[in-house]
Amino acid sequence: MSDNNDFGAFFAGLIVGGLVGAATALLLAPQSGEETRLWIHDRGIELKDRAVEYGADARARAAAALDDARARADQALEEVRYRTDELARITREKVSGTRPEPPAEVEEPPAAV
C-alpha cells in the first residue's frame, strides 16, 4: 500500500514539476512564439510518453501483485484442504475405535401385552 502512495506522490510531483518548469521556461526564454509553441508541443509529447510509461509500470506492478496474491490464496486453500482432510481422517479413526460393535443378532423386543 505504501508503494501505491509513493507512486501517486511521485506522479503528482512529476506533473506539478513539469508545469512549473514549463511556466518558468516560457517566462524566461528569449525565443519567438513559434519556437515556444514547438517547445510546448514537444514537452507535451514528452510528458504524455512519461505518463504512459509510468502507467504501464503501475499496471505491471499491479498484475504482479495480483498474481502473487492469487498464488498465496491458492497455497492457503491447499493448506486448509489438507488440514481438513487430515482432521476428518483422525476423527474417523477415533470414532471407529470407540464405537461399540453391534450385536451379532438383533433381538426383537418383547410383544406388548
mmCIF file of C-alpha atoms in Angstrom:
data_model
loop_
_atom_site.group_PDB
_atom_site.id
_atom_site.type_symbol
_atom_site.label_atom_id
_atom_site.label_comp_id
_atom_site.label_asym_id
_atom_site.label_seq_id
_atom_site.Cartn_x
_atom_site.Cartn_y
_atom_site.Cartn_z
ATOM 1 C CA MET A 1 0.000 0.000 0.000
ATOM 2 C CA SER A 2 2.885 2.337 0.783
ATOM 3 C CA ASP A 3 4.320 1.760 -2.696
ATOM 4 C CA ASN A 4 0.997 2.892 -4.134
ATOM 5 C CA ASN A 5 1.101 6.136 -2.138
ATOM 6 C CA ASP A 6 4.745 6.712 -3.058
ATOM 7 C CA PHE A 7 3.952 6.242 -6.744
ATOM 8 C CA GLY A 8 0.981 8.632 -6.561
ATOM 9 C CA ALA A 9 3.060 11.265 -4.803
ATOM 10 C CA PHE A 10 5.848 10.836 -7.328
ATOM 11 C CA PHE A 11 3.452 11.127 -10.251
ATOM 12 C CA ALA A 12 1.796 14.236 -8.785
ATOM 13 C CA GLY A 13 5.234 15.755 -8.221
ATOM 14 C CA LEU A 14 6.179 14.936 -11.787
ATOM 15 C CA ILE A 15 3.103 16.722 -13.153
ATOM 16 C CA VAL A 16 3.459 19.773 -10.898
ATOM 17 C CA GLY A 17 7.190 19.995 -11.563
ATOM 18 C CA GLY A 18 6.615 19.767 -15.288
ATOM 19 C CA LEU A 19 4.034 22.546 -15.204
ATOM 20 C CA VAL A 20 6.184 24.832 -13.045
ATOM 21 C CA GLY A 21 9.203 24.181 -15.244
ATOM 22 C CA ALA A 22 7.197 24.881 -18.380
ATOM 23 C CA ALA A 23 5.811 28.136 -16.993
ATOM 24 C CA THR A 24 9.263 29.262 -15.885
ATOM 25 C CA ALA A 25 10.765 28.408 -19.249
ATOM 26 C CA LEU A 26 8.040 30.341 -21.053
ATOM 27 C CA LEU A 27 8.604 33.431 -18.950
ATOM 28 C CA LEU A 28 12.380 33.400 -19.155
ATOM 29 C CA ALA A 29 13.024 32.037 -22.642
ATOM 30 C CA PRO A 30 14.103 34.608 -25.235
ATOM 31 C CA GLN A 31 12.598 32.848 -28.237
ATOM 32 C CA SER A 32 9.919 33.530 -30.798
ATOM 33 C CA GLY A 33 6.301 32.478 -30.374
ATOM 34 C CA GLU A 34 6.645 29.757 -32.995
ATOM 35 C CA GLU A 35 9.676 28.286 -31.242
ATOM 36 C CA THR A 36 7.845 28.458 -27.917
ATOM 37 C CA ARG A 37 4.808 26.668 -29.344
ATOM 38 C CA LEU A 38 7.056 23.966 -30.803
ATOM 39 C CA TRP A 39 8.836 23.607 -27.452
ATOM 40 C CA ILE A 40 5.476 23.343 -25.624
ATOM 41 C CA HIS A 41 4.315 20.736 -28.132
ATOM 42 C CA ASP A 42 7.490 18.686 -27.692
ATOM 43 C CA ARG A 43 7.302 18.888 -23.895
ATOM 44 C CA GLY A 44 3.650 17.849 -24.001
ATOM 45 C CA ILE A 45 4.543 14.774 -26.028
ATOM 46 C CA GLU A 46 7.387 14.010 -23.606
ATOM 47 C CA LEU A 47 5.069 14.356 -20.632
ATOM 48 C CA LYS A 48 2.454 12.136 -22.261
ATOM 49 C CA ASP A 49 5.083 9.483 -23.020
ATOM 50 C CA ARG A 50 6.287 9.553 -19.421
ATOM 51 C CA ALA A 51 2.729 9.240 -18.141
ATOM 52 C CA VAL A 52 2.114 6.264 -20.437
ATOM 53 C CA GLU A 53 5.366 4.674 -19.279
ATOM 54 C CA TYR A 54 4.533 5.160 -15.600
ATOM 55 C CA GLY A 55 1.010 3.873 -16.209
ATOM 56 C CA ALA A 56 2.352 0.741 -17.878
ATOM 57 C CA ASP A 57 4.778 0.262 -14.997
ATOM 58 C CA ALA A 58 1.957 0.639 -12.480
ATOM 59 C CA ARG A 59 -0.185 -1.883 -14.383
ATOM 60 C CA ALA A 60 2.712 -4.347 -14.491
ATOM 61 C CA ARG A 61 3.308 -3.987 -10.751
ATOM 62 C CA ALA A 62 -0.408 -4.387 -10.061
ATOM 63 C CA ALA A 63 -0.536 -7.522 -12.220
ATOM 64 C CA ALA A 64 2.485 -8.955 -10.398
ATOM 65 C CA ALA A 65 0.887 -8.181 -7.033
ATOM 66 C CA LEU A 66 -2.351 -9.818 -8.180
ATOM 67 C CA ASP A 67 -0.505 -12.934 -9.343
ATOM 68 C CA ASP A 68 1.327 -13.091 -6.017
ATOM 69 C CA ALA A 69 -1.927 -12.709 -4.080
ATOM 70 C CA ARG A 70 -3.567 -15.451 -6.154
ATOM 71 C CA ALA A 71 -0.617 -17.780 -5.572
ATOM 72 C CA ARG A 72 -0.760 -17.138 -1.819
ATOM 73 C CA ALA A 73 -4.518 -17.694 -1.777
ATOM 74 C CA ASP A 74 -4.134 -20.965 -3.694
ATOM 75 C CA GLN A 75 -1.428 -22.088 -1.291
ATOM 76 C CA ALA A 76 -3.580 -21.201 1.726
ATOM 77 C CA LEU A 77 -6.552 -23.034 0.206
ATOM 78 C CA GLU A 78 -4.443 -26.150 -0.351
ATOM 79 C CA GLU A 79 -3.242 -25.969 3.255
ATOM 80 C CA VAL A 80 -6.827 -25.689 4.513
ATOM 81 C CA ARG A 81 -7.901 -28.634 2.343
ATOM 82 C CA TYR A 82 -5.005 -30.737 3.590
ATOM 83 C CA ARG A 83 -5.682 -29.919 7.245
ATOM 84 C CA THR A 84 -9.418 -30.538 6.825
ATOM 85 C CA ASP A 85 -8.803 -33.922 5.214
ATOM 86 C CA GLU A 86 -6.314 -34.825 7.941
ATOM 87 C CA LEU A 87 -8.741 -33.779 10.684
ATOM 88 C CA ALA A 88 -11.538 -35.803 9.068
ATOM 89 C CA ARG A 89 -9.248 -38.855 8.853
ATOM 90 C CA ILE A 90 -8.215 -38.550 12.508
ATOM 91 C CA THR A 91 -11.832 -38.083 13.586
ATOM 92 C CA ARG A 92 -12.941 -41.162 11.621
ATOM 93 C CA GLU A 93 -10.176 -43.217 13.230
ATOM 94 C CA LYS A 94 -11.134 -42.095 16.718
ATOM 95 C CA VAL A 95 -14.844 -42.630 16.162
ATOM 96 C CA SER A 96 -14.370 -46.082 14.650
ATOM 97 C CA GLY A 97 -12.103 -47.079 17.548
ATOM 98 C CA THR A 98 -14.607 -46.101 20.275
ATOM 99 C CA ARG A 99 -17.819 -47.269 18.694
ATOM 100 C CA PRO A 100 -19.149 -50.465 20.281
ATOM 101 C CA GLU A 101 -19.553 -53.397 17.981
ATOM 102 C CA PRO A 102 -23.198 -54.067 17.074
ATOM 103 C CA PRO A 103 -24.605 -57.331 18.410
ATOM 104 C CA ALA A 104 -24.396 -60.313 16.112
ATOM 105 C CA GLU A 105 -28.137 -60.953 16.331
ATOM 106 C CA VAL A 106 -30.713 -58.276 16.742
ATOM 107 C CA GLU A 107 -33.215 -59.281 19.400
ATOM 108 C CA GLU A 108 -36.865 -58.477 18.882
ATOM 109 C CA PRO A 109 -38.424 -56.502 21.705
ATOM 110 C CA PRO A 110 -40.973 -58.493 23.731
ATOM 111 C CA ALA A 111 -44.535 -58.200 22.476
ATOM 112 C CA ALA A 112 -46.725 -55.765 24.332
ATOM 113 C CA VAL A 113 -49.409 -57.438 26.458
#
